Amino acid sequence: MDIIDRQILQILQEDADVAISEIAARVGLSSTPCWKRIQKLKEEGVIQKRVVLCDPEKLGLNTTVFVKVSTNHHNEEWIKKFALSVQDIPEIVEAYRMSGDVDYLLRVIVDDIQGYDAVYKKLIQACDLHDVSSSFAMEVIKYSTALPVHE
């Protein structure tokens, strides 16, 4: 990837609806070479997909919960079961296996505390967990889906 590819990625991460001609003009190319670069970035898996980002509040999803999960089970069968359970709960929008004193960290988006309680009940019913600790976000200071594409 060169500087032009990185510029294209920055533009597309800001707004994936920008016309090819505008992207091309902003990076100093004509439309066809710009389009070919974008196609190559897709083929190489750098651009995974294009999505629509929704405003959670406008969907009535006003509560973000960070859930720390600890387990006494560290075998492949349990991990697969946990991963499938997490995939099946749409309110869990991110899930990470962690190092340190917490095994997993989840980001959950729900309408309210009762909505989180329903997610919590699904989660503990699906898998044997040692400890579940929840923290409710009070305010969003920064949120971005754009990855840094330094030159």
Short mmCIF file of C-alpha atoms in Angstrom, two decimals:
data_model
loop_
_atom_site.label_atom_id
_atom_site.label_comp_id
_atom_site.label_asym_id
_atom_site.label_seq_id
_atom_site.Cartn_x
_atom_site.Cartn_y
_atom_site.Cartn_z
CA MET A 1 0.00 0.00 0.00
CA ASP A 2 1.25 3.42 -0.88
CA ILE A 3 0.25 6.90 0.26
CA ILE A 4 -2.58 7.11 -2.32
CA ASP A 5 -4.12 3.84 -1.11
CA ARG A 6 -3.99 5.17 2.44
CA GLN A 7 -5.63 8.44 1.39
CA ILE A 8 -8.38 6.49 -0.37
CA LEU A 9 -8.95 4.43 2.79
CA GLN A 10 -9.17 7.56 4.93
CA ILE A 11 -11.78 9.06 2.61
CA LEU A 12 -13.85 5.86 2.43
CA GLN A 13 -13.74 5.39 6.21
CA GLU A 14 -15.19 8.87 6.63
CA ASP A 15 -17.93 8.30 4.04
CA ALA A 16 -18.24 5.16 1.91
CA ASP A 17 -20.79 6.92 -0.33
CA VAL A 18 -18.27 9.38 -1.79
CA ALA A 19 -18.30 9.14 -5.57
CA ILE A 20 -15.27 7.58 -7.25
CA SER A 21 -14.74 10.81 -9.21
CA GLU A 22 -14.54 12.84 -5.98
CA ILE A 23 -12.16 10.36 -4.34
CA ALA A 24 -10.01 10.41 -7.48
CA ALA A 25 -9.88 14.21 -7.50
CA ARG A 26 -8.96 14.34 -3.81
CA VAL A 27 -6.05 11.90 -4.24
CA GLY A 28 -4.85 13.23 -7.60
CA LEU A 29 -5.92 10.38 -9.88
CA SER A 30 -8.42 9.92 -12.67
CA SER A 31 -11.51 7.81 -11.95
CA THR A 32 -10.43 4.52 -13.58
CA PRO A 33 -7.10 4.11 -11.73
CA CYS A 34 -8.83 5.13 -8.50
CA TRP A 35 -11.57 2.54 -9.04
CA LYS A 36 -8.92 -0.12 -9.79
CA ARG A 37 -7.10 0.69 -6.55
CA ILE A 38 -10.33 0.34 -4.58
CA GLN A 39 -11.06 -2.99 -6.26
CA LYS A 40 -7.54 -4.20 -5.43
CA LEU A 41 -7.98 -3.15 -1.79
CA LYS A 42 -11.20 -5.19 -1.73
CA GLU A 43 -9.58 -8.23 -3.35
CA GLU A 44 -6.69 -8.10 -0.86
CA GLY A 45 -9.14 -7.95 2.05
CA VAL A 46 -8.01 -4.52 3.21
CA ILE A 47 -11.55 -3.29 2.58
CA GLN A 48 -13.68 -6.00 4.12
CA LYS A 49 -17.13 -4.58 3.49
CA ARG A 50 -19.17 -1.39 3.34
CA VAL A 51 -21.80 -0.85 5.98
CA VAL A 52 -24.30 1.69 7.24
CA LEU A 53 -23.64 3.04 10.74
CA CYS A 54 -26.81 3.75 12.67
CA ASP A 55 -27.28 6.21 15.52
CA PRO A 56 -28.03 4.01 18.57
CA GLU A 57 -30.05 6.71 20.32
CA LYS A 58 -32.35 7.14 17.31
CA LEU A 59 -32.98 3.39 17.51
CA GLY A 60 -33.81 3.69 21.20
CA LEU A 61 -30.54 1.99 22.21
CA ASN A 62 -29.44 4.41 24.91
CA THR A 63 -27.40 2.08 27.11
CA THR A 64 -23.88 0.81 26.47
CA VAL A 65 -22.58 -1.82 28.85
CA PHE A 66 -19.05 -3.16 29.11
CA VAL A 67 -19.14 -6.69 30.48
CA LYS A 68 -16.12 -8.43 31.96
CA VAL A 69 -16.45 -12.22 31.92
CA SER A 70 -14.27 -14.68 33.79
CA THR A 71 -14.48 -18.44 33.49
CA ASN A 72 -12.88 -21.47 35.08
CA HIS A 73 -13.08 -23.29 31.74
CA HIS A 74 -10.19 -22.85 29.35
CA ASN A 75 -10.73 -25.66 26.89
CA GLU A 76 -11.53 -25.49 23.20
CA GLU A 77 -15.04 -26.94 23.57
CA TRP A 78 -16.07 -24.28 26.09
CA ILE A 79 -14.52 -21.48 24.03
CA LYS A 80 -16.45 -22.59 20.93
CA LYS A 81 -19.71 -22.75 22.90
CA PHE A 82 -19.09 -19.29 24.37
CA ALA A 83 -18.21 -17.82 20.96
CA LEU A 84 -21.37 -19.26 19.40
CA SER A 85 -23.47 -17.94 22.28
CA VAL A 86 -22.01 -14.46 21.85
CA GLN A 87 -22.68 -14.59 18.09
CA ASP A 88 -26.33 -15.48 18.76
CA ILE A 89 -26.99 -12.43 20.97
CA PRO A 90 -27.32 -9.39 18.66
CA GLU A 91 -27.04 -6.89 21.52
CA ILE A 92 -23.42 -8.02 22.00
CA VAL A 93 -21.74 -5.90 19.35
CA GLU A 94 -18.11 -6.63 20.26
CA ALA A 95 -16.40 -9.48 22.08
CA TYR A 96 -12.72 -9.92 22.87
CA ARG A 97 -10.65 -12.64 24.54
CA MET A 98 -8.34 -10.79 26.90
CA SER A 99 -5.05 -11.20 28.69
CA GLY A 100 -4.84 -10.34 32.37
CA ASP A 101 -7.38 -10.88 35.11
CA VAL A 102 -10.47 -10.86 32.86
CA ASP A 103 -10.99 -13.59 30.29
CA TYR A 104 -13.44 -11.80 27.96
CA LEU A 105 -14.64 -8.25 27.43
CA LEU A 106 -17.98 -7.59 25.74
CA ARG A 107 -19.60 -4.40 24.54
CA VAL A 108 -23.35 -4.61 24.74
CA ILE A 109 -25.82 -2.05 23.39
CA VAL A 110 -29.39 -2.14 24.72
CA ASP A 111 -32.35 0.12 25.29
CA ASP A 112 -32.17 0.15 29.09
CA ILE A 113 -31.13 -1.80 32.18
CA GLN A 114 -33.96 -4.29 31.70
CA GLY A 115 -32.67 -4.91 28.19
CA TYR A 116 -29.24 -5.64 29.61
CA ASP A 117 -30.75 -7.96 32.21
CA ALA A 118 -32.31 -9.99 29.38
CA VAL A 119 -28.89 -10.24 27.66
CA TYR A 120 -27.25 -11.20 30.96
CA LYS A 121 -29.78 -14.00 31.49
CA LYS A 122 -29.19 -15.34 27.96
CA LEU A 123 -25.44 -15.27 28.51
CA ILE A 124 -25.41 -17.08 31.85
CA GLN A 125 -27.89 -19.64 30.56
CA ALA A 126 -25.75 -20.37 27.51
CA CYS A 127 -22.43 -20.94 29.28
CA ASP A 128 -20.99 -21.78 32.67
CA LEU A 129 -19.33 -18.54 33.81
CA HIS A 130 -17.30 -17.89 36.95
CA ASP A 131 -17.85 -14.15 37.20
CA VAL A 132 -19.68 -11.47 35.22
CA SER A 133 -19.08 -7.81 36.02
CA SER A 134 -20.90 -5.01 34.21
CA SER A 135 -20.06 -1.32 33.86
CA PHE A 136 -22.53 1.10 32.31
CA ALA A 137 -21.14 3.87 30.10
CA MET A 138 -22.20 7.29 31.34
CA GLU A 139 -21.02 9.33 28.34
CA VAL A 140 -19.36 8.71 25.00
CA ILE A 141 -16.15 10.74 24.85
CA LYS A 142 -14.92 9.30 21.55
CA TYR A 143 -16.36 6.77 19.15
CA SER A 144 -14.96 5.96 15.74
CA THR A 145 -15.03 3.04 13.37
CA ALA A 146 -12.19 4.51 11.30
CA LEU A 147 -8.83 2.81 11.69
CA PRO A 148 -5.64 4.88 11.58
CA VAL A 149 -3.99 4.61 8.17
CA HIS A 150 -0.73 6.42 8.80
CA GLU A 151 1.60 7.13 5.94
#
